[in-house]
Amino acid sequence: MIEFIITILSFVGAFGFAGIWNPFELNNIWLILICYALVAIVLYLLLSVLFIGVSFLISLTINTKKEYEKQSRFYGVMFSLLLEFVLDFFRVKINVEGMDKIPKDKKFLFVSNHISIYDTFVQVAALRKFPMAFISKPENFKIPIGHRYMVRCRYMALDRENVRSGAIITKKASQMIASGDTNVGVYPEGTRNRTDETLIEFKPGCFKSAVWAKSPIVISVVHNTNMIKKNIPWKRTEVVMEILDVLEYEDFKDLSTAEIGEIVREK
């Protein structure tokens, strides 16, 4: 959306420039068109830099040393717009299917396959209407600008080598969902799938968050995000995010997390 707005403003600005002033007093229509195309490109770059600059300045208002107890809708939307802008800049087109399946009256645990570092970018951008806090690896909390928004949106850093850390994060995630503050996203595979297999082994402990919160589990899948890095910057990448199904608490309340994992994996 931001990239579209910037593009429109750039062309409007260029035509406005054309209507007010012909700086070179050109009579050749092709030279005039080239001149105003260059103006539009310059305006696009300036507006893009301005958006990034504003996003950065807003991020400076976030205290990264503080543990926030409530998610901010404002920072959440800003973060999703920032990620969407990055994807647009990388020429990524997102197609979303099954969005109507997502419950709007209750918070949920969001689970998905994981094939690219851009999976979260796509999902956060696509789920802008739903406040999201993802469980992520600690290294991601070093991303420039982005790490500040992650802190403010209550993203959780999970040390995969620390069992106690996993238990703490799972409990915290369940509390965030149960309180009605935010939805939580997690990748049951625990890490990116770099193999040729459709899915790697699940870490079923993550489903305890939904069990303890008595919340629905929204099952999603992303396609083709692993091509984004290969296609940048010359080729456009079309990715698909599908909402496959929603498991209500009644569907799994009597099951073990391993059994829940098998259902999710099968879907």
Tab-separated table of C-alpha atoms in Angstrom:
chain	number	residue	atom	x	y	z
A	1	MET	CA	0.000	0.000	0.000
A	2	ILE	CA	2.766	2.472	0.944
A	3	GLU	CA	4.671	1.746	-2.268
A	4	PHE	CA	1.480	2.329	-4.286
A	5	ILE	CA	0.831	5.651	-2.523
A	6	ILE	CA	4.426	6.767	-3.095
A	7	THR	CA	4.173	5.845	-6.799
A	8	ILE	CA	0.930	7.813	-7.229
A	9	LEU	CA	2.355	10.848	-5.404
A	10	SER	CA	5.475	10.698	-7.581
A	11	PHE	CA	3.481	10.786	-10.817
A	12	VAL	CA	1.121	13.452	-9.494
A	13	GLY	CA	4.109	15.527	-8.417
A	14	ALA	CA	5.758	15.108	-11.817
A	15	PHE	CA	2.601	16.195	-13.655
A	16	GLY	CA	2.246	19.110	-11.279
A	17	PHE	CA	5.814	20.036	-12.099
A	18	ALA	CA	4.895	19.813	-15.780
A	19	GLY	CA	1.890	22.060	-15.396
A	20	ILE	CA	3.699	24.773	-13.451
A	21	TRP	CA	7.094	24.937	-15.037
A	22	ASN	CA	8.913	23.625	-18.099
A	23	PRO	CA	12.459	24.146	-16.793
A	24	PHE	CA	14.173	23.485	-20.089
A	25	GLU	CA	11.542	25.065	-22.351
A	26	LEU	CA	11.509	21.891	-24.395
A	27	ASN	CA	9.430	21.595	-27.563
A	28	ASN	CA	10.162	17.936	-28.302
A	29	ILE	CA	7.448	15.766	-26.734
A	30	TRP	CA	9.842	12.851	-26.153
A	31	LEU	CA	12.351	15.033	-24.334
A	32	ILE	CA	9.528	16.441	-22.210
A	33	LEU	CA	8.311	12.938	-21.311
A	34	ILE	CA	11.849	11.825	-20.429
A	35	CYS	CA	12.301	14.942	-18.286
A	36	TYR	CA	9.131	14.327	-16.306
A	37	ALA	CA	9.822	10.589	-16.009
A	38	LEU	CA	13.137	11.498	-14.379
A	39	VAL	CA	11.319	13.908	-12.070
A	40	ALA	CA	8.894	11.119	-11.094
A	41	ILE	CA	11.801	8.754	-10.366
A	42	VAL	CA	13.552	11.345	-8.221
A	43	LEU	CA	10.320	12.058	-6.320
A	44	TYR	CA	9.785	8.306	-5.808
A	45	LEU	CA	13.263	7.905	-4.326
A	46	LEU	CA	12.869	10.972	-2.112
A	47	LEU	CA	9.474	9.853	-0.808
A	48	SER	CA	10.821	6.336	-0.187
A	49	VAL	CA	13.738	7.721	1.794
A	50	LEU	CA	11.300	9.966	3.663
A	51	PHE	CA	9.103	6.985	4.622
A	52	ILE	CA	12.109	4.989	5.836
A	53	GLY	CA	13.327	8.054	7.732
A	54	VAL	CA	9.959	8.596	9.415
A	55	SER	CA	9.772	4.892	10.300
A	56	PHE	CA	13.227	5.129	11.841
A	57	LEU	CA	12.376	8.250	13.849
A	58	ILE	CA	9.186	6.641	15.144
A	59	SER	CA	11.166	3.547	16.136
A	60	LEU	CA	13.438	5.704	18.298
A	61	THR	CA	10.480	6.373	20.600
A	62	ILE	CA	10.520	2.680	21.572
A	63	ASN	CA	12.435	1.670	24.692
A	64	THR	CA	14.114	-1.601	23.731
A	65	LYS	CA	15.073	-2.264	27.379
A	66	LYS	CA	11.446	-2.274	28.484
A	67	GLU	CA	9.147	-5.289	28.487
A	68	TYR	CA	5.801	-3.994	27.277
A	69	GLU	CA	2.643	-5.463	28.771
A	70	LYS	CA	0.317	-4.382	25.968
A	71	GLN	CA	0.786	-4.361	22.234
A	72	SER	CA	0.417	-1.026	20.452
A	73	ARG	CA	-1.870	-1.070	17.428
A	74	PHE	CA	-0.096	1.999	16.034
A	75	TYR	CA	3.370	0.434	16.108
A	76	GLY	CA	1.947	-2.836	14.833
A	77	VAL	CA	0.468	-1.173	11.751
A	78	MET	CA	3.655	0.850	11.205
A	79	PHE	CA	5.709	-2.342	11.344
A	80	SER	CA	3.452	-4.149	8.867
A	81	LEU	CA	3.601	-1.170	6.478
A	82	LEU	CA	7.384	-1.077	6.759
A	83	LEU	CA	7.680	-4.794	5.952
A	84	GLU	CA	5.189	-4.434	3.101
A	85	PHE	CA	7.252	-1.555	1.712
A	86	VAL	CA	10.408	-3.705	1.801
A	87	LEU	CA	8.601	-6.509	-0.040
A	88	ASP	CA	7.273	-4.078	-2.658
A	89	PHE	CA	10.793	-2.726	-3.118
A	90	PHE	CA	11.971	-6.318	-3.637
A	91	ARG	CA	9.182	-6.740	-6.234
A	92	VAL	CA	7.223	-9.288	-4.219
A	93	LYS	CA	3.517	-9.741	-4.932
A	94	ILE	CA	1.516	-11.351	-2.123
A	95	ASN	CA	-1.576	-13.406	-2.907
A	96	VAL	CA	-3.655	-14.364	0.130
A	97	GLU	CA	-6.221	-17.145	0.147
A	98	GLY	CA	-8.685	-18.117	2.861
A	99	MET	CA	-8.392	-14.935	4.956
A	100	ASP	CA	-12.114	-15.163	5.744
A	101	LYS	CA	-11.421	-18.290	7.837
A	102	ILE	CA	-9.506	-16.338	10.486
A	103	PRO	CA	-11.609	-15.717	13.621
A	104	LYS	CA	-12.233	-12.035	14.236
A	105	ASP	CA	-13.785	-12.330	17.683
A	106	LYS	CA	-10.969	-14.143	19.505
A	107	LYS	CA	-7.188	-14.246	19.620
A	108	PHE	CA	-5.378	-17.270	18.179
A	109	LEU	CA	-2.122	-19.161	17.753
A	110	PHE	CA	-0.906	-18.791	14.164
A	111	VAL	CA	1.242	-21.631	12.784
A	112	SER	CA	2.914	-22.031	9.412
A	113	ASN	CA	5.638	-23.795	7.506
A	114	HIS	CA	8.975	-21.955	7.388
A	115	ILE	CA	11.033	-21.887	4.179
A	116	SER	CA	12.517	-18.388	4.052
A	117	ILE	CA	13.676	-15.447	6.150
A	118	TYR	CA	10.930	-13.512	4.344
A	119	ASP	CA	8.065	-15.689	5.641
A	120	THR	CA	7.409	-13.373	8.586
A	121	PHE	CA	7.621	-10.296	6.326
A	122	VAL	CA	4.863	-11.738	4.133
A	123	GLN	CA	2.687	-12.920	7.006
A	124	VAL	CA	2.896	-9.729	9.062
A	125	ALA	CA	2.120	-7.636	5.975
A	126	ALA	CA	-0.803	-9.885	5.010
A	127	LEU	CA	-2.188	-10.008	8.565
A	128	ARG	CA	-2.065	-6.246	9.133
A	129	LYS	CA	-5.640	-6.247	10.478
A	130	PHE	CA	-4.693	-8.762	13.149
A	131	PRO	CA	-2.214	-7.752	15.897
A	132	MET	CA	0.642	-10.270	15.737
A	133	ALA	CA	3.597	-11.138	17.953
A	134	PHE	CA	5.899	-13.796	16.518
A	135	ILE	CA	8.247	-16.073	18.396
A	136	SER	CA	11.637	-15.513	16.772
A	137	LYS	CA	15.293	-16.377	17.204
A	138	PRO	CA	17.435	-13.900	19.205
A	139	GLU	CA	19.519	-12.954	16.129
A	140	ASN	CA	16.476	-11.314	14.551
A	141	PHE	CA	16.354	-8.807	17.398
A	142	LYS	CA	19.473	-7.203	15.920
A	143	ILE	CA	17.797	-6.191	12.637
A	144	PRO	CA	18.147	-2.406	12.111
A	145	ILE	CA	14.920	-0.452	12.782
A	146	GLY	CA	12.887	-3.688	12.712
A	147	HIS	CA	14.132	-4.940	16.095
A	148	ARG	CA	12.632	-1.904	17.827
A	149	TYR	CA	9.197	-2.575	16.364
A	150	MET	CA	9.562	-6.235	17.301
A	151	VAL	CA	10.124	-5.273	20.929
A	152	ARG	CA	7.154	-2.890	20.947
A	153	CYS	CA	4.888	-5.467	19.294
A	154	ARG	CA	5.903	-7.951	21.996
A	155	TYR	CA	7.783	-10.389	19.772
A	156	MET	CA	9.516	-13.064	21.830
A	157	ALA	CA	13.104	-14.226	21.481
A	158	LEU	CA	13.453	-17.992	21.820
A	159	ASP	CA	16.819	-19.597	22.532
A	160	ARG	CA	16.369	-22.949	20.799
A	161	GLU	CA	19.241	-24.479	22.770
A	162	ASN	CA	17.675	-23.597	26.122
A	163	VAL	CA	14.789	-25.838	27.212
A	164	ARG	CA	13.860	-23.497	30.065
A	165	SER	CA	13.654	-20.578	27.631
A	166	GLY	CA	11.204	-22.576	25.524
A	167	ALA	CA	8.945	-23.247	28.504
A	168	ILE	CA	8.982	-19.581	29.566
A	169	ILE	CA	8.194	-18.308	26.057
A	170	THR	CA	5.406	-20.877	25.566
A	171	LYS	CA	3.782	-19.811	28.834
A	172	LYS	CA	4.160	-16.129	27.998
A	173	ALA	CA	2.630	-16.687	24.566
A	174	SER	CA	-0.387	-18.424	26.097
A	175	GLN	CA	-0.893	-15.509	28.503
A	176	MET	CA	-0.699	-12.977	25.678
A	177	ILE	CA	-3.358	-14.871	23.726
A	178	ALA	CA	-5.605	-15.595	26.725
A	179	SER	CA	-5.541	-11.965	27.865
A	180	GLY	CA	-6.915	-10.891	24.486
A	181	ASP	CA	-3.930	-8.632	23.882
A	182	THR	CA	-2.491	-10.148	20.710
A	183	ASN	CA	-2.292	-13.159	18.431
A	184	VAL	CA	0.932	-15.158	18.498
A	185	GLY	CA	2.756	-16.622	15.514
A	186	VAL	CA	5.117	-19.586	15.664
A	187	TYR	CA	6.789	-22.017	13.276
A	188	PRO	CA	6.294	-25.581	14.594
A	189	GLU	CA	9.350	-26.793	12.649
A	190	GLY	CA	11.436	-24.644	14.978
A	191	THR	CA	13.754	-23.425	12.235
A	192	ARG	CA	13.856	-22.784	8.510
A	193	ASN	CA	13.388	-25.835	6.324
A	194	ARG	CA	16.464	-25.945	4.067
A	195	THR	CA	15.805	-29.500	2.893
A	196	ASP	CA	13.866	-30.864	-0.079
A	197	GLU	CA	11.244	-32.274	2.294
A	198	THR	CA	7.846	-30.572	2.460
A	199	LEU	CA	8.167	-30.245	6.235
A	200	ILE	CA	10.820	-31.121	8.766
A	201	GLU	CA	10.115	-32.554	12.214
A	202	PHE	CA	7.729	-30.527	14.380
A	203	LYS	CA	8.469	-29.266	17.883
A	204	PRO	CA	5.007	-29.975	19.355
A	205	GLY	CA	5.659	-28.072	22.582
A	206	CYS	CA	4.637	-24.839	20.838
A	207	PHE	CA	1.022	-26.043	20.729
A	208	LYS	CA	0.838	-25.819	24.522
A	209	SER	CA	0.294	-22.087	24.080
A	210	ALA	CA	-3.061	-22.774	22.410
A	211	VAL	CA	-3.959	-25.504	24.907
A	212	TRP	CA	-3.249	-23.311	27.926
A	213	ALA	CA	-4.934	-20.265	26.363
A	214	LYS	CA	-7.871	-22.379	25.141
A	215	SER	CA	-7.541	-20.574	21.844
A	216	PRO	CA	-8.029	-21.524	18.180
A	217	ILE	CA	-5.067	-22.582	16.051
A	218	VAL	CA	-4.932	-20.912	12.636
A	219	ILE	CA	-3.064	-23.167	10.207
A	220	SER	CA	-1.331	-21.455	7.308
A	221	VAL	CA	1.167	-22.256	4.575
A	222	VAL	CA	3.401	-20.040	2.458
A	223	HIS	CA	4.589	-20.876	-1.048
A	224	ASN	CA	7.547	-19.534	-3.040
A	225	THR	CA	9.009	-17.191	-0.412
A	226	ASN	CA	12.283	-19.084	-0.795
A	227	MET	CA	12.553	-17.590	-4.310
A	228	ILE	CA	12.556	-13.966	-3.128
A	229	LYS	CA	16.276	-13.871	-2.329
A	230	LYS	CA	17.130	-15.525	-5.647
A	231	ASN	CA	14.988	-13.117	-7.687
A	232	ILE	CA	16.113	-9.826	-6.086
A	233	PRO	CA	16.426	-7.338	-7.740
A	234	TRP	CA	15.679	-8.228	-11.349
A	235	LYS	CA	12.793	-10.657	-11.229
A	236	ARG	CA	9.335	-10.321	-9.708
A	237	THR	CA	8.345	-12.955	-7.149
A	238	GLU	CA	4.759	-14.064	-6.635
A	239	VAL	CA	4.169	-15.668	-3.256
A	240	VAL	CA	1.029	-17.248	-1.870
A	241	MET	CA	-0.116	-17.360	1.733
A	242	GLU	CA	-2.981	-19.772	2.343
A	243	ILE	CA	-5.107	-20.033	5.463
A	244	LEU	CA	-5.781	-23.764	5.362
A	245	ASP	CA	-7.976	-24.323	8.389
A	246	VAL	CA	-8.778	-23.242	11.930
A	247	LEU	CA	-8.784	-25.726	14.795
A	248	GLU	CA	-11.087	-24.650	17.591
A	249	TYR	CA	-10.149	-25.478	21.173
A	250	GLU	CA	-12.947	-28.047	21.333
A	251	ASP	CA	-11.253	-29.901	18.474
A	252	PHE	CA	-8.028	-30.583	20.387
A	253	LYS	CA	-8.637	-30.023	24.101
A	254	ASP	CA	-8.388	-33.762	24.879
A	255	LEU	CA	-5.343	-34.388	22.657
A	256	SER	CA	-1.647	-34.370	23.476
A	257	THR	CA	0.559	-31.757	21.839
A	258	ALA	CA	2.117	-34.512	19.734
A	259	GLU	CA	-1.328	-35.478	18.440
A	260	ILE	CA	-2.163	-31.841	17.740
A	261	GLY	CA	1.127	-31.553	15.844
A	262	GLU	CA	0.231	-34.528	13.676
A	263	ILE	CA	-3.138	-33.001	12.762
A	264	VAL	CA	-1.536	-29.676	11.892
A	265	ARG	CA	1.268	-31.357	9.954
A	266	GLU	CA	-1.211	-33.414	7.933
A	267	LYS	CA	-3.260	-30.340	7.017
